[in-house]
Short mmCIF file of C-alpha atoms in Angstrom, two decimals:
data_model
loop_
_atom_site.label_atom_id
_atom_site.label_comp_id
_atom_site.label_asym_id
_atom_site.label_seq_id
_atom_site.Cartn_x
_atom_site.Cartn_y
_atom_site.Cartn_z
CA UNK A 1 -16.35 14.39 3.02
CA UNK A 2 -16.87 11.14 3.96
CA UNK A 3 -19.70 11.03 1.44
CA UNK A 4 -16.81 11.20 -1.59
CA UNK A 5 -16.00 7.61 -2.78
CA UNK A 6 -12.82 6.72 -2.46
CA UNK A 7 -10.20 4.09 -4.26
CA UNK A 8 -7.34 3.13 -1.26
CA UNK A 9 -4.09 3.22 -2.48
CA UNK A 10 -1.37 1.32 -1.93
CA UNK A 11 -0.26 3.17 1.93
CA UNK A 12 -3.44 5.05 3.84
CA UNK A 13 -5.84 5.69 0.89
CA UNK A 14 -5.99 7.67 -1.72
CA UNK A 15 -9.28 9.57 -3.74
CA UNK A 16 -10.57 9.04 -7.53
CA UNK A 17 -11.86 12.39 -7.78
CA UNK A 18 -8.33 14.19 -6.61
CA UNK A 19 -10.11 16.54 -3.92
CA UNK A 20 -9.59 20.70 -2.57
CA UNK A 21 -5.74 20.18 -0.64
CA UNK A 22 -4.95 22.10 3.19
CA UNK A 23 -2.16 21.85 2.91
CA UNK A 24 -1.17 22.43 7.10
CA UNK A 25 -4.89 20.46 8.13
CA UNK A 26 -3.60 17.50 6.86
CA UNK A 27 -0.62 17.59 7.82
CA UNK A 28 -1.99 18.25 11.43
CA UNK A 29 -4.42 15.21 10.64
CA UNK A 30 -0.92 12.88 9.42
CA UNK A 31 1.54 13.34 12.36
CA UNK A 32 -2.09 12.56 14.66
CA UNK A 33 -2.62 9.61 12.27
CA UNK A 34 1.35 8.05 12.67
CA UNK A 35 0.96 9.35 16.94
CA UNK A 36 -1.97 7.11 17.66
CA UNK A 37 -0.92 4.58 15.33
CA UNK A 38 2.57 4.47 17.13
CA UNK A 39 1.73 3.64 20.25
CA UNK A 40 0.14 0.51 19.84
CA UNK A 41 3.03 -1.13 20.70
CA UNK A 42 3.93 0.30 24.48
CA UNK A 43 -0.15 0.39 25.26
CA UNK A 44 -0.23 -3.75 24.61
CA UNK A 45 3.04 -3.87 26.02
CA UNK A 46 1.79 -3.67 30.22
CA UNK A 47 -0.97 -5.82 29.02
CA UNK A 48 1.44 -8.74 27.50
CA UNK A 49 3.16 -8.87 30.94
CA UNK A 50 0.48 -9.63 32.63
CA UNK A 51 -0.24 -12.44 31.06
CA UNK A 52 -3.17 -11.64 28.41
CA UNK A 53 -2.35 -13.93 25.02
CA UNK A 54 -0.87 -11.74 22.03
CA UNK A 55 -4.49 -12.24 20.63
CA UNK A 56 -6.60 -12.21 23.43
CA UNK A 57 -5.17 -8.21 22.72
CA UNK A 58 -6.08 -8.42 19.55
CA UNK A 59 -9.61 -8.94 19.95
CA UNK A 60 -9.46 -6.67 22.69
CA UNK A 61 -8.37 -4.22 19.78
CA UNK A 62 -10.07 -4.58 16.53
CA UNK A 63 -13.86 -5.38 18.76
CA UNK A 64 -13.51 -2.40 20.70
CA UNK A 65 -12.72 -0.76 17.47
CA UNK A 66 -15.76 -2.58 15.81
CA UNK A 67 -18.25 -1.03 18.59
CA UNK A 68 -16.81 2.76 18.69
CA UNK A 69 -17.13 2.35 14.84
CA UNK A 70 -20.44 0.21 13.91
CA UNK A 71 -22.30 4.27 13.64
CA UNK A 72 -20.80 4.83 10.32
CA UNK A 73 -20.98 0.53 9.91
CA UNK A 74 -24.78 1.42 9.84
CA UNK A 75 -24.73 3.81 8.28
CA UNK A 76 -22.89 2.18 5.28
CA UNK A 77 -25.01 -1.90 5.60
CA UNK A 78 -24.59 -2.23 1.72
CA UNK A 79 -21.29 -1.99 1.32
CA UNK A 80 -20.22 -5.81 2.40
CA UNK A 81 -23.28 -6.38 0.47
CA UNK A 82 -21.56 -5.00 -2.43
CA UNK A 83 -17.92 -5.62 -1.80
CA UNK A 84 -17.62 -9.09 0.69
CA UNK A 85 -14.46 -10.41 -0.58
CA UNK A 86 -13.11 -6.53 -0.27
CA UNK A 87 -14.03 -6.67 3.42
CA UNK A 88 -13.35 -10.41 4.42
CA UNK A 89 -10.02 -9.19 3.36
CA UNK A 90 -9.40 -6.88 5.08
CA UNK A 91 -10.37 -8.00 8.36
CA UNK A 92 -8.24 -11.19 7.83
CA UNK A 93 -5.39 -9.36 6.34
CA UNK A 94 -5.06 -5.84 8.11
CA UNK A 95 -7.38 -5.80 10.88
CA UNK A 96 -6.51 -9.41 12.34
CA UNK A 97 -3.06 -10.38 10.58
CA UNK A 98 -1.24 -7.18 10.71
CA UNK A 99 -2.67 -7.05 14.23
CA UNK A 100 -1.70 -9.76 15.66
CA UNK A 101 0.89 -11.06 13.96
CA UNK A 102 2.65 -7.02 15.12
CA UNK A 103 1.09 -7.60 19.00
CA UNK A 104 3.19 -11.26 18.80
CA UNK A 105 6.08 -10.22 17.79
CA UNK A 106 5.93 -7.60 20.44
CA UNK A 107 5.55 -9.89 23.20
CA UNK A 108 9.51 -11.48 22.29
CA UNK A 109 11.69 -8.25 20.83
CA UNK A 110 10.78 -4.80 21.70
CA UNK A 111 8.91 -2.43 20.59
CA UNK A 112 10.03 -0.34 18.26
CA UNK A 113 11.70 -3.18 16.24
CA UNK A 114 8.79 -4.88 15.57
CA UNK A 115 7.67 -2.18 13.38
CA UNK A 116 11.30 -2.12 12.15
CA UNK A 117 10.60 -4.84 10.45
CA UNK A 118 7.03 -4.35 9.41
CA UNK A 119 7.68 -1.72 7.89
CA UNK A 120 9.66 -3.74 5.45
CA UNK A 121 5.87 -3.81 4.16
CA UNK A 122 6.14 -1.64 1.06
CA UNK A 123 9.57 -3.16 0.34
CA UNK A 124 7.71 -6.99 -0.35
CA UNK A 125 4.58 -4.99 -2.49
CA UNK A 126 7.99 -4.38 -4.98
CA UNK A 127 8.96 -7.56 -3.88
CA UNK A 128 6.21 -8.56 -5.60
CA UNK A 129 5.55 -6.39 -8.53
CA UNK A 130 9.29 -7.74 -9.42
CA UNK A 131 9.58 -11.65 -9.19
CA UNK A 132 5.07 -12.30 -9.32
CA UNK A 133 3.94 -10.27 -12.08
CA UNK A 134 7.18 -9.18 -13.89
CA UNK A 135 6.81 -5.15 -13.66
CA UNK A 136 10.42 -3.42 -14.13
CA UNK A 137 11.33 -0.68 -10.96
CA UNK A 138 12.41 1.83 -11.59
CA UNK A 139 16.83 1.66 -10.64
CA UNK A 140 15.98 4.54 -7.26
CA UNK A 141 13.24 1.52 -6.34
CA UNK A 142 16.20 -0.90 -6.15
CA UNK A 143 17.92 1.12 -4.19
CA UNK A 144 15.00 1.66 -1.81
CA UNK A 145 14.71 -2.08 -0.60
CA UNK A 146 19.13 -2.66 -0.96
CA UNK A 147 19.09 0.45 1.79
CA UNK A 148 15.97 -1.72 3.57
CA UNK A 149 17.90 -4.69 3.86
CA UNK A 150 21.15 -3.07 4.40
CA UNK A 151 18.49 -1.60 7.40
CA UNK A 152 17.51 -4.81 8.60
CA UNK A 153 21.24 -6.24 8.87
CA UNK A 154 22.24 -3.57 10.92
CA UNK A 155 18.71 -3.19 12.96
CA UNK A 156 19.06 -7.20 13.72
CA UNK A 157 23.25 -7.22 14.17
CA UNK A 158 23.50 -10.31 12.28
CA UNK A 159 27.19 -10.59 12.70
CA UNK A 160 26.81 -11.51 15.82
CA UNK A 161 24.43 -14.68 15.31
CA UNK A 162 21.21 -12.26 16.14
CA UNK A 163 20.27 -11.43 19.04
CA UNK A 164 16.82 -10.44 19.43
CA UNK A 165 14.51 -13.66 19.82
CA UNK A 166 13.91 -15.34 16.32
CA UNK A 167 10.51 -15.93 16.54
CA UNK A 168 9.74 -12.53 17.44
CA UNK A 169 11.71 -11.28 14.29
CA UNK A 170 9.81 -13.66 12.25
CA UNK A 171 6.44 -12.95 13.76
CA UNK A 172 7.16 -9.26 12.92
CA UNK A 173 8.99 -10.68 9.14
CA UNK A 174 4.57 -12.14 8.83
CA UNK A 175 3.52 -8.56 10.32
CA UNK A 176 5.35 -7.11 7.48
CA UNK A 177 4.23 -9.80 4.89
CA UNK A 178 0.25 -9.10 6.60
CA UNK A 179 1.49 -5.16 5.72
CA UNK A 180 2.35 -6.49 2.38
CA UNK A 181 -0.78 -7.87 0.99
CA UNK A 182 -3.03 -5.42 2.69
CA UNK A 183 -0.87 -2.83 0.31
CA UNK A 184 -1.92 -5.58 -2.78
CA UNK A 185 -5.93 -5.70 -1.29
CA UNK A 186 -6.58 -1.75 -1.14
CA UNK A 187 -4.58 -1.42 -4.29
CA UNK A 188 -7.34 -3.38 -6.16
CA UNK A 189 -10.87 -1.59 -4.25
CA UNK A 190 -12.84 0.24 -7.24
CA UNK A 191 -14.88 2.85 -5.48
CA UNK A 192 -17.67 1.28 -4.45
CA UNK A 193 -16.89 1.81 -0.79
CA UNK A 194 -16.41 4.34 1.82
CA UNK A 195 -12.49 3.89 3.49
CA UNK A 196 -14.31 4.34 6.55
CA UNK A 197 -16.74 1.94 6.19
CA UNK A 198 -14.35 -0.81 5.20
CA UNK A 199 -12.67 0.12 8.35
CA UNK A 200 -15.77 -0.40 10.48
CA UNK A 201 -17.26 -4.26 9.12
CA UNK A 202 -12.76 -5.05 8.81
CA UNK A 203 -13.25 -4.66 12.35
CA UNK A 204 -16.41 -7.20 13.20
CA UNK A 205 -14.88 -9.63 10.13
CA UNK A 206 -11.97 -9.47 12.22
CA UNK A 207 -13.51 -10.24 16.00
CA UNK A 208 -15.80 -12.46 14.39
CA UNK A 209 -12.84 -14.86 13.51
CA UNK A 210 -10.27 -13.90 15.96
CA UNK A 211 -12.95 -14.80 18.70
CA UNK A 212 -12.23 -18.85 18.18
CA UNK A 213 -8.82 -18.46 18.87
CA UNK A 214 -8.45 -16.17 21.47
CA UNK A 215 -11.07 -17.32 22.76
CA UNK A 216 -12.66 -13.72 24.87
CA UNK A 217 -14.38 -16.38 27.70
CA UNK A 218 -11.16 -17.44 28.84
CA UNK A 219 -10.08 -14.13 29.53
CA UNK A 220 -8.24 -12.74 32.21
CA UNK A 221 -11.21 -10.42 32.36
CA UNK A 222 -10.23 -9.00 35.96
CA UNK A 223 -6.97 -8.13 34.49
CA UNK A 224 -9.15 -4.69 33.68
CA UNK A 225 -9.75 -3.92 36.65
CA UNK A 226 -5.49 -4.08 37.32
CA UNK A 227 -3.66 -1.04 38.37
CA UNK A 228 -0.20 -2.09 35.65
CA UNK A 229 3.02 -1.10 35.07
CA UNK A 230 3.36 1.39 32.93
CA UNK A 231 6.93 3.99 32.74
CA UNK A 232 7.00 4.13 36.13
CA UNK A 233 3.45 5.21 36.19
CA UNK A 234 0.51 2.41 37.22
CA UNK A 235 -2.81 2.40 34.45
CA UNK A 236 -5.16 0.51 34.71
CA UNK A 237 -5.76 -2.10 32.01
CA UNK A 238 -9.16 -1.14 30.27
CA UNK A 239 -7.41 2.90 29.92
CA UNK A 240 -4.67 0.74 28.07
CA UNK A 241 -7.92 -1.24 25.58
CA UNK A 242 -9.17 2.01 25.35
CA UNK A 243 -6.70 3.24 24.51
CA UNK A 244 -5.66 0.77 21.29
CA UNK A 245 -9.35 0.75 20.88
CA UNK A 246 -10.78 4.31 20.08
CA UNK A 247 -7.01 5.85 19.78
CA UNK A 248 -4.58 3.52 17.28
CA UNK A 249 -7.33 1.92 15.71
CA UNK A 250 -10.04 4.08 15.02
CA UNK A 251 -9.11 7.67 15.54
CA UNK A 252 -5.71 6.53 14.58
CA UNK A 253 -8.13 4.87 10.97
CA UNK A 254 -10.46 8.29 10.65
CA UNK A 255 -7.33 10.65 10.76
CA UNK A 256 -5.74 8.88 8.19
CA UNK A 257 -8.07 9.47 6.01
CA UNK A 258 -8.81 12.77 6.27
CA UNK A 259 -4.88 13.54 6.04
CA UNK A 260 -4.77 11.94 2.25
CA UNK A 261 -7.99 13.58 1.46
CA UNK A 262 -6.64 16.45 2.38
CA UNK A 263 -2.87 15.91 0.93
CA UNK A 264 -0.70 13.45 -1.75
CA UNK A 265 -0.80 9.85 -0.80
CA UNK A 266 2.93 10.20 -1.42
CA UNK A 267 3.18 13.68 1.00
CA UNK A 268 0.91 11.52 4.17
CA UNK A 269 2.61 8.26 3.55
CA UNK A 270 5.92 9.74 4.37
CA UNK A 271 5.02 11.97 7.98
CA UNK A 272 3.23 8.14 8.43
CA UNK A 273 6.70 7.41 9.31
CA UNK A 274 7.46 9.33 12.28
CA UNK A 275 4.37 5.99 13.82
CA UNK A 276 8.13 3.95 13.83
CA UNK A 277 10.01 7.49 16.34
CA UNK A 278 6.65 7.71 17.81
CA UNK A 279 6.89 3.72 19.12
CA UNK A 280 10.22 3.86 19.56
CA UNK A 281 10.00 6.76 21.30
CA UNK A 282 7.90 5.65 23.80
CA UNK A 283 9.46 2.09 24.55
CA UNK A 284 12.09 4.53 25.45
CA UNK A 285 10.91 6.54 27.63
CA UNK A 286 7.78 4.31 29.13
CA UNK A 287 9.75 0.27 28.38
CA UNK A 288 12.51 1.56 28.91
CA UNK A 289 13.83 0.05 25.79
CA UNK A 290 17.00 1.54 24.05
CA UNK A 291 18.31 1.07 20.58
CA UNK A 292 22.15 0.52 20.62
CA UNK A 293 23.84 3.14 18.16
CA UNK A 294 23.98 -0.17 15.71
CA UNK A 295 20.34 -0.11 15.49
CA UNK A 296 19.61 3.34 15.11
CA UNK A 297 21.78 3.41 12.52
CA UNK A 298 19.45 0.84 10.93
CA UNK A 299 16.36 2.55 11.49
CA UNK A 300 17.95 5.22 9.85
CA UNK A 301 18.02 3.05 7.01
CA UNK A 302 15.39 0.41 7.03
CA UNK A 303 12.82 3.88 7.25
CA UNK A 304 14.82 5.92 4.30
CA UNK A 305 14.55 2.56 1.84
CA UNK A 306 11.57 1.28 2.80
CA UNK A 307 9.81 4.86 2.21
CA UNK A 308 11.98 5.13 -1.16
CA UNK A 309 10.43 1.79 -2.19
CA UNK A 310 7.02 3.32 -1.83
CA UNK A 311 7.84 6.87 -3.59
CA UNK A 312 9.10 4.82 -6.26
CA UNK A 313 5.69 2.66 -6.85
CA UNK A 314 3.16 4.63 -9.26
CA UNK A 315 -0.01 4.59 -7.19
CA UNK A 316 -3.62 3.49 -9.75
CA UNK A 317 -4.57 6.97 -10.30
CA UNK A 318 -0.54 7.71 -11.64
CA UNK A 319 -0.89 4.43 -13.89
CA UNK A 320 -4.23 4.79 -15.59
CA UNK A 321 -2.77 9.23 -15.86
CA UNK A 322 0.36 7.77 -18.08
CA UNK A 323 -1.67 4.86 -20.73
CA UNK A 324 -4.11 7.90 -21.49
CA UNK A 325 -0.99 10.19 -21.87
CA UNK A 326 -0.07 7.35 -24.00
CA UNK A 327 -3.21 6.78 -26.13
CA UNK A 328 -3.02 10.89 -27.03
CA UNK A 329 -0.28 10.92 -28.12
CA UNK A 330 -0.78 7.97 -31.01
CA UNK A 331 -4.42 9.40 -31.25
CA UNK A 332 -2.11 13.16 -32.05
CA UNK A 333 0.24 11.72 -33.69
CA UNK A 334 -2.13 9.89 -36.82
CA UNK A 335 -4.25 12.65 -36.76
CA UNK A 336 -1.08 15.30 -37.88
CA UNK A 337 -0.56 12.16 -40.25
CA UNK A 338 -3.80 12.07 -41.39
CA UNK A 339 -4.72 8.51 -40.88
CA UNK A 340 -6.58 7.92 -37.87
CA UNK A 341 -8.58 10.03 -35.52
CA UNK A 342 -7.94 13.47 -32.98
CA UNK A 343 -6.68 13.02 -30.18
CA UNK A 344 -8.13 11.14 -27.46
CA UNK A 345 -9.24 13.24 -24.54
CA UNK A 346 -9.41 12.63 -20.97
CA UNK A 347 -12.99 12.37 -20.76
CA UNK A 348 -13.06 8.80 -23.11
#
């Protein structure tokens, strides 16, 4: 139920009060989210090839999503009043930053490669915790970092002088950094903001912020009525925009929330990595963008490393639970020695 108050945590979303788990439907929602997100790059490519700027495509996506999610924003109109900085940050980082940088990368490098590099976000989160916050990380997490970096080297074929467009790679790395910022921002979210409401208002903020650099008044609107080539067929430009706004944004985030409410965040996050597989498969079939054998090996290694890294970083709920157990154990020890009170209850 969307009426519960969730905490957004580092994969998609998790909830502060443990919901009833429904594994079968949860896996179905998680798979649907991965498929919906994975089609974004392929849907954007015909628009970019037709001459649209990546910022313009991003603006069409977030503005369309804002229209679709407007009813949710109306119902939860108090959210930006209670958490203005959260809404602003969400609009700037994941809704505008990740998508604009990703589409900028897609305009220069293959869709699957751009998404694989973006999925280094969890690795950058771990680096942030270790280098900036001086937090100890588990050996498993370090293995994940090593795997991800090694996989990136294979993907880029660095021994051959990196055959990919360096600007495109840089934009994809920027998308990964923005994704890491999204995870860190989400981990600081309190319990007073419905996740879909944050998504809705984030889309509104992103559309407003991108309105100036994207200059929609100069957008070649006629392109939306043209038949654009996609995998041997022609598709109207407006259909690509509808897919991006409705399926790859509004629906994708909605079913992603439903997935985590029915699964644990770790399981839902693992299924979400099918987004990479979906993007690579669609780009291969529809755009003819196939990875070499070495790049395919690098893709597997990157996904494995990012997944290990993600699962090795505890969520806030797990950290709170450990802290409570530690306090309870300390209290129990004092109680046994007769020098202090008994165990501290979980409800304190």
